[in-house]
mmCIF file of C-alpha atoms and ligand atoms in Angstrom:
data_model
loop_
_atom_site.group_PDB
_atom_site.id
_atom_site.type_symbol
_atom_site.label_atom_id
_atom_site.label_comp_id
_atom_site.label_asym_id
_atom_site.label_seq_id
_atom_site.Cartn_x
_atom_site.Cartn_y
_atom_site.Cartn_z
ATOM 1 C CA MET N 1 23.700 67.581 33.124
ATOM 2 C CA ILE N 2 20.255 67.131 32.649
ATOM 3 C CA LEU N 3 20.719 68.176 28.848
ATOM 4 C CA LEU N 4 23.321 65.159 28.659
ATOM 5 C CA ILE N 5 20.735 62.961 30.180
ATOM 6 C CA VAL N 6 18.100 63.876 27.910
ATOM 7 C CA ILE N 7 20.757 63.548 24.816
ATOM 8 C CA VAL N 8 21.930 60.189 25.986
ATOM 9 C CA GLY N 9 18.286 59.243 26.560
ATOM 10 C CA VAL N 10 17.199 60.299 23.047
ATOM 11 C CA VAL N 11 20.248 58.645 21.393
ATOM 12 C CA PHE N 12 19.720 55.509 23.476
ATOM 13 C CA TYR N 13 15.948 55.528 22.637
ATOM 14 C CA SER N 14 16.279 56.062 18.932
ATOM 15 C CA ARG N 15 18.909 53.184 18.793
ATOM 16 C CA SER N 16 16.510 50.728 20.579
ATOM 17 C CA SER N 17 13.737 51.727 18.393
ATOM 18 C CA LEU N 18 15.755 51.381 15.214
ATOM 19 C CA PRO N 19 16.344 47.447 15.665
ATOM 20 C CA SER N 20 12.660 47.029 16.529
ATOM 21 C CA SER N 21 11.628 48.545 13.277
ATOM 22 C CA ASN N 22 14.090 46.260 11.706
ATOM 23 C CA SER N 23 12.925 43.196 13.369
ATOM 24 C CA THR N 24 9.195 43.977 12.582
ATOM 25 C CA SER N 25 10.354 44.107 8.914
ATOM 26 C CA ASP N 26 12.147 40.887 9.215
ATOM 27 C CA GLN N 27 8.947 39.189 10.602
ATOM 28 C CA GLN N 28 7.072 40.484 7.750
ATOM 29 C CA ILE N 29 9.466 38.712 5.432
ATOM 30 C CA THR N 30 9.389 35.599 7.457
ATOM 31 C CA GLN N 31 5.636 35.677 7.695
ATOM 32 C CA SER N 32 5.296 36.027 3.902
ATOM 33 C CA SER N 33 7.818 33.235 2.966
ATOM 34 C CA PRO N 34 5.837 30.411 4.678
ATOM 35 C CA THR N 35 2.719 31.167 2.952
ATOM 36 C CA ASP N 36 4.881 31.310 -0.340
ATOM 37 C CA ASN N 37 6.102 27.754 0.420
ATOM 38 C CA GLN N 38 2.354 26.667 1.172
ATOM 39 C CA ALA N 39 1.325 28.031 -2.124
ATOM 40 C CA SER N 40 4.092 26.211 -4.083
ATOM 41 C CA SER N 41 3.933 23.147 -1.892
ATOM 42 C CA SER N 42 0.204 22.408 -2.039
ATOM 43 C CA PRO N 43 0.012 21.973 -5.842
ATOM 44 C CA SER N 44 2.779 19.562 -5.531
ATOM 45 C CA SER N 45 1.236 17.491 -2.968
ATOM 46 C CA ASP N 46 -1.907 17.269 -4.755
ATOM 47 C CA SER N 47 -0.062 16.005 -7.898
ATOM 48 C CA SER N 48 1.670 13.298 -5.824
ATOM 49 C CA MET N 49 -1.627 12.265 -4.278
ATOM 50 C CA SER N 50 -3.221 11.789 -7.639
ATOM 51 C CA ALA N 51 -0.139 9.764 -8.971
ATOM 52 C CA GLU N 52 -0.372 7.584 -6.010
ATOM 53 C CA GLU N 53 -4.037 6.944 -6.652
ATOM 54 C CA SER N 54 -3.861 5.819 -10.195
ATOM 55 C CA PRO N 55 -1.269 2.799 -9.404
ATOM 56 C CA ASN N 56 -3.691 1.871 -6.642
ATOM 57 C CA ALA N 57 -6.533 1.618 -8.942
ATOM 58 C CA ASN N 58 -4.464 -0.641 -11.311
ATOM 59 C CA SER N 59 -3.375 -2.882 -8.443
ATOM 60 C CA GLN N 60 -6.773 -3.610 -7.259
ATOM 61 C CA VAL N 61 -6.477 -7.284 -8.336
ATOM 62 C CA LYS N 62 -4.337 -9.136 -5.940
ATOM 63 C CA GLN N 63 -1.863 -11.247 -7.825
ATOM 64 C CA LEU N 64 -0.925 -14.462 -5.998
ATOM 65 C CA ILE N 65 1.256 -17.256 -7.332
ATOM 66 C CA VAL N 66 0.863 -20.772 -6.306
ATOM 67 C CA THR N 67 3.137 -23.589 -7.322
ATOM 68 C CA GLY N 68 2.162 -27.242 -7.485
ATOM 69 C CA SER N 69 4.109 -30.498 -7.874
ATOM 70 C CA ASN N 70 3.807 -33.964 -6.597
ATOM 71 C CA PHE N 71 2.147 -33.597 -4.088
ATOM 72 C CA LYS N 72 1.899 -30.299 -2.512
ATOM 73 C CA PHE N 73 1.185 -26.681 -3.147
ATOM 74 C CA GLU N 74 3.521 -23.818 -2.404
ATOM 75 C CA PRO N 75 2.838 -21.865 -0.319
ATOM 76 C CA SER N 76 0.383 -23.856 1.571
ATOM 77 C CA THR N 77 -1.291 -20.900 3.201
ATOM 78 C CA LEU N 78 -2.667 -17.686 1.453
ATOM 79 C CA THR N 79 -4.149 -14.688 3.423
ATOM 80 C CA ILE N 80 -6.233 -12.022 1.655
ATOM 81 C CA ASN N 81 -8.739 -9.468 2.773
ATOM 82 C CA LYS N 82 -12.656 -9.703 2.292
ATOM 83 C CA GLY N 83 -13.528 -7.704 -0.873
ATOM 84 C CA ASP N 84 -10.169 -8.457 -2.577
ATOM 85 C CA LYS N 85 -10.135 -9.140 -6.104
ATOM 86 C CA VAL N 86 -7.631 -12.294 -6.289
ATOM 87 C CA LYS N 87 -5.981 -13.698 -9.460
ATOM 88 C CA ILE N 88 -4.219 -16.723 -8.568
ATOM 89 C CA THR N 89 -1.628 -18.089 -11.092
ATOM 90 C CA PHE N 90 -1.279 -21.902 -10.651
ATOM 91 C CA LYS N 91 2.203 -22.957 -11.689
ATOM 92 C CA ASN N 92 2.577 -26.496 -12.207
ATOM 93 C CA SER N 93 6.138 -27.701 -11.868
ATOM 94 C CA ALA N 94 5.546 -31.352 -11.942
ATOM 95 C CA GLY N 95 2.779 -33.998 -12.589
ATOM 96 C CA VAL N 96 -0.714 -33.343 -13.537
ATOM 97 C CA HIS N 97 -2.814 -31.101 -11.556
ATOM 98 C CA ASP N 98 -5.488 -28.531 -11.085
ATOM 99 C CA PHE N 99 -6.432 -25.775 -8.485
ATOM 100 C CA VAL N 100 -9.642 -25.818 -6.836
ATOM 101 C CA ILE N 101 -11.359 -23.648 -4.244
ATOM 102 C CA ASP N 102 -15.006 -25.133 -3.813
ATOM 103 C CA GLU N 103 -16.444 -22.117 -1.878
ATOM 104 C CA PHE N 104 -15.512 -19.495 -4.552
ATOM 105 C CA ASN N 105 -16.119 -21.817 -7.605
ATOM 106 C CA VAL N 106 -12.549 -21.605 -8.529
ATOM 107 C CA LYS N 107 -11.217 -24.536 -10.824
ATOM 108 C CA THR N 108 -8.331 -24.267 -13.010
ATOM 109 C CA ASP N 109 -7.913 -26.389 -16.114
ATOM 110 C CA THR N 110 -6.018 -29.758 -15.445
ATOM 111 C CA ILE N 111 -2.623 -28.951 -16.530
ATOM 112 C CA SER N 112 0.669 -30.824 -16.663
ATOM 113 C CA GLY N 113 4.185 -29.919 -15.582
ATOM 114 C CA GLY N 114 5.602 -26.743 -16.932
ATOM 115 C CA GLN N 115 2.248 -25.274 -17.613
ATOM 116 C CA ASP N 116 0.422 -22.619 -15.623
ATOM 117 C CA ALA N 117 -3.139 -21.598 -15.371
ATOM 118 C CA SER N 118 -4.962 -18.566 -13.679
ATOM 119 C CA VAL N 119 -8.271 -18.043 -12.081
ATOM 120 C CA GLU N 120 -9.990 -14.748 -10.794
ATOM 121 C CA PHE N 121 -12.371 -14.425 -8.094
ATOM 122 C CA THR N 122 -13.643 -11.935 -5.452
ATOM 123 C CA ALA N 123 -13.243 -12.968 -1.983
ATOM 124 C CA SER N 124 -16.868 -12.243 -1.080
ATOM 125 C CA LYS N 125 -16.761 -13.911 2.546
ATOM 126 C CA THR N 126 -14.380 -14.322 5.343
ATOM 127 C CA GLY N 127 -13.288 -17.656 6.612
ATOM 128 C CA THR N 128 -10.843 -20.382 6.044
ATOM 129 C CA PHE N 129 -11.118 -22.308 2.787
ATOM 130 C CA GLU N 130 -9.351 -25.256 1.552
ATOM 131 C CA TYR N 131 -7.644 -25.286 -1.926
ATOM 132 C CA TYR N 132 -6.766 -28.471 -3.356
ATOM 133 C CA CYS N 133 -5.882 -30.668 -6.246
ATOM 134 C CA SER N 134 -9.000 -32.636 -7.691
ATOM 135 C CA ILE N 135 -6.910 -35.086 -9.546
ATOM 136 C CA GLY N 136 -6.972 -38.782 -8.284
ATOM 137 C CA ASN N 137 -6.067 -39.080 -4.721
ATOM 138 C CA HIS N 138 -3.818 -35.975 -4.763
ATOM 139 C CA ARG N 139 -5.774 -34.193 -2.269
ATOM 140 C CA ALA N 140 -5.366 -36.973 0.224
ATOM 141 C CA MET N 141 -1.587 -37.149 -0.666
ATOM 142 C CA GLY N 142 -1.023 -33.625 0.562
ATOM 143 C CA MET N 143 -2.060 -31.436 -2.339
ATOM 144 C CA VAL N 144 -3.979 -28.987 -0.092
ATOM 145 C CA GLY N 145 -3.617 -25.546 1.065
ATOM 146 C CA THR N 146 -5.554 -23.015 3.416
ATOM 147 C CA LEU N 147 -6.921 -19.761 2.048
ATOM 148 C CA THR N 148 -7.691 -17.331 4.871
ATOM 149 C CA VAL N 149 -9.950 -14.431 4.043
ATOM 150 C CA GLN N 150 -10.019 -11.783 6.972
HETATM 151 CU CU1 CU D 201 -2.505 -33.049 -8.229
#
């Protein structure tokens, strides 16, 4: 009886120890695979970061389009951030107009309908500034808009 119990005990022990040795080898496999993934994924994430940086560097100039007509600007409000380099393309759809922001020394040529003119400036200060058409009494007739630098 004692011998049988010992045999059963040995068999049971060896069976229970076998799966445990298998599971440790499984752990080694699963431990090594995440490090392989990290090693392979980190160079790809680096390359994607550098790929994102170069378009950002190219798009540092903020492009805005303002359309002018008799006698309004569209849009009549613009919002940019302090420090932004801004390029405003003034598209004149009808009449003879220009586009002026006194505070940033912005003034396009006077252009007629169908033409466009662009100006570039850096929004060096925060506040709300008026852009307007300086031709005749156009400003008083509604050719004004508000530029907000936040
Ligand atoms: Cu005008």
